[in-house]
Short mmCIF file of C-alpha atoms and ligand atoms in Angstrom, two decimals:
data_model
loop_
_atom_site.label_atom_id
_atom_site.label_comp_id
_atom_site.label_asym_id
_atom_site.label_seq_id
_atom_site.Cartn_x
_atom_site.Cartn_y
_atom_site.Cartn_z
CA MET A 11 -19.54 -24.45 -3.07
CA LYS A 12 -19.13 -23.79 -6.81
CA ILE A 13 -17.78 -20.44 -8.01
CA ASN A 14 -19.29 -18.79 -11.07
CA ALA A 15 -16.21 -18.21 -13.23
CA GLU A 16 -18.06 -16.16 -15.83
CA ARG A 17 -19.49 -13.79 -13.21
CA PHE A 18 -16.07 -13.52 -11.53
CA LEU A 19 -14.29 -12.62 -14.81
CA MET A 20 -17.01 -10.16 -15.82
CA ASP A 21 -16.59 -8.21 -12.55
CA LEU A 22 -12.78 -8.42 -12.75
CA HIS A 23 -12.80 -6.90 -16.24
CA HIS A 24 -15.36 -4.28 -15.21
CA LEU A 25 -13.15 -3.13 -12.34
CA ARG A 26 -10.37 -2.58 -14.89
CA THR A 27 -12.50 0.09 -16.63
CA PHE A 28 -12.06 2.44 -13.66
CA GLY A 29 -8.84 4.28 -14.51
CA ASP A 30 -8.23 2.30 -17.70
CA SER A 31 -4.86 3.57 -18.96
CA GLY A 32 -5.62 2.75 -22.58
CA VAL A 33 -2.25 0.93 -22.70
CA GLY A 34 -2.69 -2.85 -22.61
CA LYS A 35 -4.74 -3.74 -19.54
CA GLY A 36 -2.98 -1.17 -17.35
CA VAL A 37 -4.77 1.06 -14.88
CA ILE A 38 -4.17 4.46 -13.29
CA ARG A 39 -6.27 4.39 -10.10
CA PRO A 40 -4.30 5.89 -7.20
CA ALA A 41 -5.88 6.16 -3.76
CA TYR A 42 -8.68 8.75 -3.50
CA SER A 43 -8.45 9.64 -7.21
CA GLU A 44 -11.69 10.03 -9.14
CA PRO A 45 -11.41 6.52 -10.69
CA ASP A 46 -10.54 5.01 -7.29
CA ILE A 47 -13.62 6.49 -5.62
CA ALA A 48 -15.82 5.57 -8.61
CA ALA A 49 -14.49 2.01 -8.40
CA ARG A 50 -15.25 1.86 -4.69
CA LYS A 51 -18.81 3.08 -5.30
CA TRP A 52 -19.28 0.35 -7.93
CA LEU A 53 -17.76 -2.30 -5.63
CA ALA A 54 -20.10 -1.14 -2.86
CA SER A 55 -23.06 -1.75 -5.17
CA ARG A 56 -21.76 -5.26 -5.99
CA PHE A 57 -21.23 -5.99 -2.27
CA HIS A 58 -24.79 -4.85 -1.59
CA ASP A 59 -26.15 -7.01 -4.45
CA ALA A 60 -24.29 -9.95 -2.86
CA GLY A 61 -26.32 -9.46 0.31
CA LEU A 62 -23.48 -7.87 2.29
CA ARG A 63 -23.78 -4.77 4.51
CA VAL A 64 -21.68 -1.98 2.96
CA GLN A 65 -19.43 -0.15 5.43
CA ILE A 66 -16.73 2.43 4.65
CA ASP A 67 -14.43 3.61 7.41
CA GLU A 68 -12.82 7.04 7.75
CA MET A 69 -9.78 6.02 5.69
CA GLY A 70 -11.96 4.85 2.81
CA ASN A 71 -11.47 1.12 3.48
CA LEU A 72 -14.54 -0.48 1.88
CA PHE A 73 -16.15 -3.51 3.56
CA GLY A 74 -19.02 -5.83 2.58
CA VAL A 75 -19.99 -7.37 5.91
CA ALA A 76 -21.85 -10.63 6.45
CA ASP A 77 -24.16 -11.17 9.43
CA GLY A 78 -22.47 -12.57 12.53
CA PRO A 79 -18.89 -13.79 12.84
CA SER A 80 -17.27 -14.24 9.43
CA LEU A 81 -14.03 -14.94 7.60
CA LEU A 82 -12.70 -11.80 5.89
CA LEU A 83 -11.41 -12.09 2.33
CA GLY A 84 -10.10 -9.28 0.17
CA SER A 85 -7.21 -7.04 -0.84
CA HIS A 86 -7.07 -3.49 -2.26
CA SER A 87 -8.49 -1.72 -5.34
CA ASP A 88 -6.18 1.30 -5.50
CA SER A 89 -3.27 1.05 -7.92
CA GLN A 90 0.29 2.23 -8.40
CA PRO A 91 0.64 5.47 -10.42
CA THR A 92 1.07 3.27 -13.50
CA GLY A 93 -0.34 -0.01 -12.29
CA GLY A 94 -1.42 -3.44 -13.37
CA TRP A 95 -5.06 -4.48 -13.65
CA LEU A 96 -4.75 -7.41 -11.22
CA ASP A 97 -2.62 -6.08 -8.33
CA GLY A 98 -5.14 -5.99 -5.48
CA ALA A 99 -8.15 -6.06 -7.80
CA LEU A 100 -7.92 -9.83 -8.19
CA GLY A 101 -8.16 -10.38 -4.44
CA VAL A 102 -11.16 -8.09 -4.04
CA ILE A 103 -13.19 -9.63 -6.88
CA ALA A 104 -12.19 -13.18 -5.91
CA ALA A 105 -13.37 -12.44 -2.36
CA LEU A 106 -16.68 -11.12 -3.70
CA GLU A 107 -17.14 -14.22 -5.86
CA VAL A 108 -16.44 -16.59 -2.95
CA ALA A 109 -18.78 -14.60 -0.69
CA ARG A 110 -21.57 -14.88 -3.28
CA SER A 111 -20.92 -18.56 -4.01
CA SER A 112 -20.78 -19.44 -0.33
CA ARG A 113 -24.05 -17.65 0.35
CA GLU A 114 -25.71 -19.39 -2.62
CA ALA A 115 -24.48 -22.76 -1.33
CA GLY A 116 -25.44 -22.07 2.29
CA GLY A 117 -21.75 -22.12 3.13
CA PRO A 118 -19.62 -20.20 5.69
CA ALA A 119 -20.25 -16.47 6.27
CA ILE A 120 -17.77 -14.46 4.21
CA SER A 121 -17.10 -10.72 4.44
CA VAL A 122 -15.16 -8.77 1.82
CA VAL A 123 -12.77 -5.81 2.00
CA SER A 124 -11.00 -3.45 -0.37
CA PHE A 125 -8.37 -1.60 1.65
CA GLN A 126 -7.38 1.94 0.75
CA ASP A 127 -3.91 3.18 -0.31
CA GLU A 128 -2.25 -0.22 -0.11
CA GLU A 129 0.02 1.07 -2.87
CA GLY A 130 1.35 3.76 -0.58
CA ARG A 131 0.61 6.97 -2.45
CA PHE A 132 0.98 8.45 1.04
CA GLY A 133 2.80 5.86 3.14
CA VAL A 134 3.08 2.06 3.22
CA THR A 135 -0.21 0.08 3.07
CA THR A 136 -1.79 3.12 4.72
CA GLY A 137 -5.49 2.12 4.88
CA SER A 138 -4.98 -1.28 6.52
CA ALA A 139 -2.26 0.21 8.76
CA VAL A 140 -4.87 2.57 10.23
CA TRP A 141 -7.65 -0.07 10.39
CA SER A 142 -5.38 -2.57 12.18
CA GLY A 143 -4.26 0.05 14.72
CA HIS A 144 -0.65 0.07 13.47
CA LEU A 145 -0.93 3.74 12.46
CA PRO A 146 -3.10 6.32 14.31
CA LEU A 147 -5.48 8.18 11.96
CA ALA A 148 -4.11 11.52 13.19
CA GLU A 149 -0.61 10.38 12.15
CA ALA A 150 -1.84 9.11 8.79
CA ASP A 151 -3.56 12.43 8.11
CA LYS A 152 -0.16 14.16 8.19
CA LEU A 153 1.36 11.92 5.48
CA VAL A 154 1.77 13.63 2.12
CA ASP A 155 2.22 12.35 -1.45
CA HIS A 156 4.99 13.50 -3.80
CA THR A 157 2.96 16.57 -4.76
CA GLY A 158 2.43 17.62 -1.12
CA VAL A 159 -1.24 16.57 -0.85
CA SER A 160 -2.00 15.15 2.63
CA VAL A 161 -4.14 12.12 3.52
CA ALA A 162 -6.43 14.50 5.42
CA THR A 163 -7.10 16.46 2.23
CA ALA A 164 -7.30 13.43 -0.06
CA ARG A 165 -9.63 11.32 2.07
CA HIS A 166 -12.02 14.25 2.41
CA ALA A 167 -13.10 13.48 -1.18
CA MET A 168 -14.91 10.40 0.09
CA ALA A 169 -15.91 11.65 3.55
CA ASP A 170 -19.59 11.66 2.54
CA LEU A 171 -19.42 7.90 1.96
CA SER A 172 -18.04 7.06 5.41
CA THR A 173 -20.23 4.96 7.70
CA GLY A 174 -17.77 5.09 10.61
CA PRO A 175 -15.29 2.62 12.12
CA VAL A 176 -15.55 -1.09 11.19
CA ASP A 177 -15.11 -3.45 14.14
CA SER A 178 -12.43 -6.07 13.39
CA ALA A 179 -13.67 -8.36 16.19
CA GLN A 180 -16.45 -9.70 13.92
CA PHE A 181 -13.84 -11.35 11.66
CA HIS A 182 -12.03 -14.53 12.74
CA GLY A 183 -9.38 -14.51 10.06
CA PHE A 184 -8.22 -12.95 6.79
CA ILE A 185 -7.15 -14.61 3.54
CA GLU A 186 -5.82 -12.62 0.58
CA LEU A 187 -5.53 -13.94 -2.98
CA HIS A 188 -2.95 -11.94 -4.93
CA ILE A 189 -0.79 -12.19 -8.05
CA GLU A 190 2.77 -13.24 -7.22
CA GLN A 191 4.26 -10.14 -8.87
CA GLY A 192 7.51 -12.07 -9.27
CA PRO A 193 9.07 -14.78 -11.51
CA THR A 194 8.86 -17.94 -9.35
CA LEU A 195 5.56 -19.52 -10.46
CA ASP A 196 5.91 -18.20 -14.01
CA GLN A 197 9.29 -19.91 -14.38
CA SER A 198 8.30 -23.16 -12.63
CA GLY A 199 5.07 -23.50 -14.61
CA GLU A 200 3.10 -23.94 -11.36
CA GLN A 201 -0.37 -22.49 -10.93
CA ILE A 202 -0.67 -21.76 -7.21
CA GLY A 203 1.65 -20.37 -4.52
CA VAL A 204 0.79 -20.73 -0.83
CA VAL A 205 2.61 -17.96 1.04
CA THR A 206 4.80 -18.88 4.04
CA ASP A 207 5.74 -15.36 5.15
CA ILE A 208 5.79 -11.72 3.98
CA VAL A 209 9.03 -9.73 4.05
CA GLY A 210 9.52 -6.65 6.18
CA ILE A 211 10.08 -3.18 4.71
CA ARG A 212 11.68 0.15 5.57
CA ASP A 213 11.01 3.32 3.58
CA MET A 214 12.19 6.89 4.09
CA LYS A 215 13.05 10.06 2.18
CA VAL A 216 16.68 11.29 2.17
CA THR A 217 17.64 14.89 1.34
CA PHE A 218 21.09 16.20 0.37
CA GLU A 219 21.34 20.00 0.12
CA GLY A 220 24.45 21.74 -1.30
CA GLN A 221 24.71 24.80 -3.51
CA GLN A 222 22.77 25.55 -6.68
CA ASN A 223 25.15 27.18 -9.15
CA HIS A 224 26.06 27.90 -12.77
CA ALA A 225 26.89 24.74 -14.73
CA GLY A 226 29.43 26.56 -16.91
CA THR A 227 31.38 28.73 -14.52
CA THR A 228 31.52 26.57 -11.37
CA PRO A 229 34.71 24.48 -11.29
CA MET A 230 34.14 20.79 -10.41
CA HIS A 231 36.23 20.96 -7.21
CA LEU A 232 34.14 23.87 -5.88
CA ARG A 233 30.74 22.30 -6.48
CA LYS A 234 28.30 21.13 -3.82
CA ASP A 235 26.32 19.09 -6.32
CA ALA A 236 23.35 17.20 -4.80
CA PHE A 237 23.16 14.68 -7.64
CA GLN A 238 26.84 13.79 -7.22
CA ALA A 239 26.22 13.30 -3.49
CA MET A 240 23.34 10.89 -4.17
CA SER A 241 25.41 9.07 -6.76
CA ALA A 242 28.34 8.67 -4.34
CA PHE A 243 25.92 7.52 -1.61
CA ASN A 244 24.38 4.91 -3.92
CA THR A 245 27.78 3.53 -4.98
CA LEU A 246 28.95 3.27 -1.36
CA ILE A 247 25.83 1.50 0.00
CA ASN A 248 25.94 -1.03 -2.85
CA GLU A 249 29.49 -1.88 -1.77
CA ARG A 250 28.77 -1.84 1.98
CA PHE A 251 25.62 -3.98 1.69
CA ARG A 252 27.62 -6.84 0.14
CA ASN A 253 28.42 -8.72 3.35
CA VAL A 254 25.04 -7.97 4.96
CA VAL A 255 22.48 -8.90 2.32
CA THR A 256 21.35 -12.23 0.83
CA PRO A 257 20.17 -12.93 -2.76
CA SER A 258 16.57 -12.24 -1.66
CA THR A 259 17.30 -8.84 -0.05
CA VAL A 260 16.18 -5.87 -2.17
CA TRP A 261 16.70 -2.12 -1.99
CA THR A 262 15.41 0.63 -4.30
CA ILE A 263 15.84 4.33 -4.97
CA GLY A 264 12.57 4.66 -6.86
CA HIS A 265 11.62 8.32 -6.63
CA VAL A 266 14.07 11.21 -7.15
CA SER A 267 13.30 14.94 -7.04
CA LEU A 268 16.30 16.93 -8.29
CA HIS A 269 16.16 20.71 -7.75
CA PRO A 270 15.94 22.73 -9.86
CA ASN A 271 16.29 19.95 -12.48
CA ALA A 272 17.71 22.16 -15.24
CA SER A 273 20.49 21.35 -17.73
CA SER A 274 22.60 24.44 -17.03
CA ILE A 275 22.30 24.48 -13.26
CA VAL A 276 24.35 22.51 -10.73
CA PRO A 277 21.60 20.83 -8.68
CA GLY A 278 21.58 22.25 -5.15
CA LYS A 279 19.12 19.77 -3.65
CA VAL A 280 17.94 16.20 -4.10
CA VAL A 281 15.14 14.40 -2.24
CA PHE A 282 14.96 10.67 -2.91
CA SER A 283 13.09 7.62 -1.63
CA MET A 284 15.21 4.92 0.01
CA GLN A 285 13.35 1.60 0.42
CA TRP A 286 14.70 -1.77 1.52
CA ARG A 287 13.07 -5.17 2.21
CA ASP A 288 14.11 -8.48 3.75
CA GLY A 289 12.61 -11.38 5.69
CA ASP A 290 14.91 -10.69 8.68
CA ALA A 291 14.21 -7.67 10.94
CA ASP A 292 17.81 -7.67 12.21
CA ARG A 293 19.16 -7.41 8.67
CA LEU A 294 16.79 -4.50 7.98
CA ALA A 295 18.23 -2.74 11.04
CA ARG A 296 21.84 -3.34 9.93
CA MET A 297 21.00 -1.94 6.50
CA GLU A 298 19.41 1.10 8.11
CA LYS A 299 22.63 1.82 10.03
CA ILE A 300 24.69 1.55 6.81
CA ILE A 301 22.29 3.93 5.05
CA ARG A 302 22.32 6.54 7.80
CA ASP A 303 26.10 6.35 8.41
CA THR A 304 26.96 6.46 4.70
CA ALA A 305 24.68 9.43 4.01
CA ALA A 306 26.26 11.34 6.93
CA GLU A 307 29.76 10.50 5.67
CA VAL A 308 28.95 11.75 2.15
CA ALA A 309 27.32 14.95 3.46
CA ASP A 310 30.29 15.71 5.72
CA ALA A 311 32.87 15.08 3.00
CA ARG A 312 31.02 17.44 0.63
CA GLU A 313 30.04 20.02 3.27
CA MET A 314 26.37 19.48 2.50
CA MET A 315 23.17 19.41 4.56
CA LEU A 316 21.55 16.03 5.20
CA ASN A 317 17.99 15.29 6.28
CA PHE A 318 16.13 12.01 6.85
CA GLY A 319 12.34 11.99 6.57
CA PRO A 320 10.24 9.83 8.92
CA MET A 321 10.97 6.15 8.42
CA LEU A 322 7.94 3.96 7.66
CA GLY A 323 8.24 0.26 8.21
CA LEU A 324 6.52 -3.10 8.63
CA GLU A 325 8.02 -6.18 10.24
CA PRO A 326 8.32 -9.57 8.51
CA VAL A 327 5.28 -11.78 9.30
CA LYS A 328 4.60 -15.51 9.18
CA MET A 329 1.29 -16.82 7.84
CA ASP A 330 -1.16 -18.59 10.18
CA VAL A 331 -0.56 -22.36 10.24
CA GLN A 332 -4.23 -23.41 10.20
CA LEU A 333 -5.31 -21.03 7.41
CA ARG A 334 -2.20 -21.90 5.42
CA GLY A 335 -2.93 -25.61 5.88
CA ALA A 336 -6.40 -25.20 4.36
CA LEU A 337 -4.89 -23.37 1.37
CA GLU A 338 -2.31 -26.16 0.89
CA ALA A 339 -4.98 -28.88 1.06
CA ALA A 340 -7.17 -26.98 -1.40
CA ALA A 341 -4.22 -26.37 -3.75
CA GLN A 342 -3.35 -30.09 -3.73
CA GLU A 343 -6.96 -30.98 -4.62
CA ILE A 344 -7.37 -28.38 -7.38
CA ALA A 345 -3.84 -28.07 -8.77
CA PRO A 346 -2.17 -31.34 -7.73
CA GLU A 347 1.64 -31.13 -8.05
CA LYS A 348 1.22 -27.66 -9.62
CA TRP A 349 1.61 -25.63 -6.47
CA ARG A 350 4.36 -24.70 -4.03
CA THR A 351 4.94 -22.73 -0.87
CA LEU A 352 6.96 -19.53 -1.14
CA PRO A 353 7.71 -16.25 0.69
CA SER A 354 6.25 -12.95 -0.51
CA GLY A 355 8.77 -10.30 -1.60
CA ALA A 356 5.88 -7.89 -2.09
CA LEU A 357 4.15 -6.15 0.77
CA HIS A 358 0.46 -6.78 1.39
CA ASP A 359 -2.38 -5.63 3.63
CA ALA A 360 -2.18 -9.06 5.26
CA THR A 361 0.92 -7.84 7.10
CA ASN A 362 -1.09 -5.19 8.95
CA VAL A 363 -4.13 -7.43 9.45
CA SER A 364 -1.87 -10.09 11.02
CA LYS A 365 -1.61 -7.81 14.06
CA ILE A 366 -5.29 -8.36 14.89
CA MET A 367 -6.24 -11.81 13.49
CA PRO A 368 -4.78 -14.91 11.80
CA VAL A 369 -3.91 -14.31 8.14
CA ALA A 370 -2.84 -16.29 5.09
CA MET A 371 -2.19 -15.60 1.41
CA LEU A 372 -2.14 -17.43 -1.87
CA PHE A 373 -0.66 -16.42 -5.23
CA VAL A 374 -1.31 -17.05 -8.88
CA PRO A 375 1.46 -16.55 -11.48
CA SER A 376 2.38 -13.22 -13.07
CA ILE A 377 3.22 -13.63 -16.76
CA GLY A 378 6.92 -12.87 -17.20
CA GLY A 379 7.03 -12.07 -13.48
CA ILE A 380 5.97 -8.52 -14.34
CA SER A 381 3.93 -6.27 -11.99
CA HIS A 382 3.60 -2.59 -11.09
CA ALA A 383 3.54 -2.06 -14.85
CA PHE A 384 0.85 -1.85 -17.55
CA GLU A 385 2.06 -5.22 -18.93
CA GLU A 386 1.00 -7.04 -15.72
CA ASP A 387 -1.17 -10.06 -16.58
CA THR A 388 -2.11 -13.63 -15.63
CA ASP A 389 -3.55 -16.48 -17.71
CA GLU A 390 -7.32 -16.72 -17.26
CA ALA A 391 -7.08 -20.42 -16.29
CA ASP A 392 -4.73 -19.45 -13.46
CA LEU A 393 -7.07 -16.67 -12.28
CA ILE A 394 -9.93 -19.16 -12.08
CA ALA A 395 -7.75 -21.77 -10.34
CA GLY A 396 -6.85 -19.16 -7.73
CA VAL A 397 -10.48 -18.40 -6.92
CA GLU A 398 -11.33 -22.11 -6.86
CA VAL A 399 -8.53 -22.81 -4.37
CA LEU A 400 -9.68 -19.89 -2.22
CA ALA A 401 -13.27 -21.18 -2.29
CA ARG A 402 -12.21 -24.74 -1.48
CA ALA A 403 -10.04 -23.55 1.43
CA VAL A 404 -13.03 -21.59 2.79
CA SER A 405 -15.16 -24.77 2.61
CA LEU A 406 -12.45 -26.80 4.36
CA LEU A 407 -12.25 -24.20 7.16
CA GLY A 408 -16.05 -24.44 7.52
O1 HGY B 6 5.17 -2.50 -2.97
C1 HGY B 6 4.54 -3.52 -2.70
O2 HGY B 6 5.10 -4.54 -2.35
C2 HGY B 6 3.04 -3.54 -2.86
O3 HGY B 6 2.75 -4.08 -4.12
N1 HGY B 6 2.47 -2.23 -2.74
MN1 MN B 7 -1.00 -5.41 -4.08
MN1 MN B 8 1.26 -3.30 -5.57
#
């Protein structure tokens, strides 16, 4: 099987035009947005041209299905609010290119998928969580984004495209090509990463509610200042995590809503996202206890209200040995001594899909280790090497 690098790159750059940010190669293509749906309609036309049956399920997961049992390749085409052009997109277009090349060479049957809301506008890898049975659709429909829009409302925008549920039993495995989104390959100068396992994640909203008041007349010792509560909470968990975490554990307060967010008003309420990730489920649980206990301690000490939103989470997963072996053999053939195995610190749809079939992943480098930013990029030679390794692994699996 020989991939057509020119055709692959042309489609990859065309996908970038949907939600082009106008800043570098960045994209703004959140789940169910106009550019996201337009991109999915274009991808559907490319899947159809590749001889695949187009199917879109009720969450907006887009499939190009081959006849009979097939290997599923793909990723996601929605982006972060300010996203990179390759995160997810690379895996979808690489999958399409391998599906086309395999069909042209009379090779194995390959189906393609672009999952919806992997970037978690509403939850955590929401589209593949529903498709894999991890999250009931009725539960997903209740999830809301930071502006209060629900999945039920958002997905209605593409309801007319839905062809109904897509049966996962027709696929005997899933392989996802993705950018590393971290510094390892960039710093080592290697071209390919074969993933060993994907970390687990926990994500929930925390609310402190005190007393909104005048910023000039309210003495410091009488304040019930929500920002100060969050600041004290953050300082305490950083201290208390010390003897629980390892150098690869991460935790992030990435989204903060301060109310009423005005210079001359003591903030009465703060709602913030608390997310933590690690390869060990037990460590995630110990961190959760520290988070909950510390928040309660801060709220009590400051006589404030405390509320935890629903906690979303995915467990750490190991990649399938046989699929991973084919990726390693292909990497050694195509990028001899320029590849390594490594864990994934980023979450991927493969985590959900691993509940219903064997999965594996491979990475190409991110320049400067940057991702989830308009500067995200990868050398073209590395993009092509990634697709070639994916295609070779598919041939080896037969
Ligand atoms: O956050 C993640 O790890 C993924 O890129 N959405
Ligand atoms: Mn991604
Ligand atoms: Mn991402």
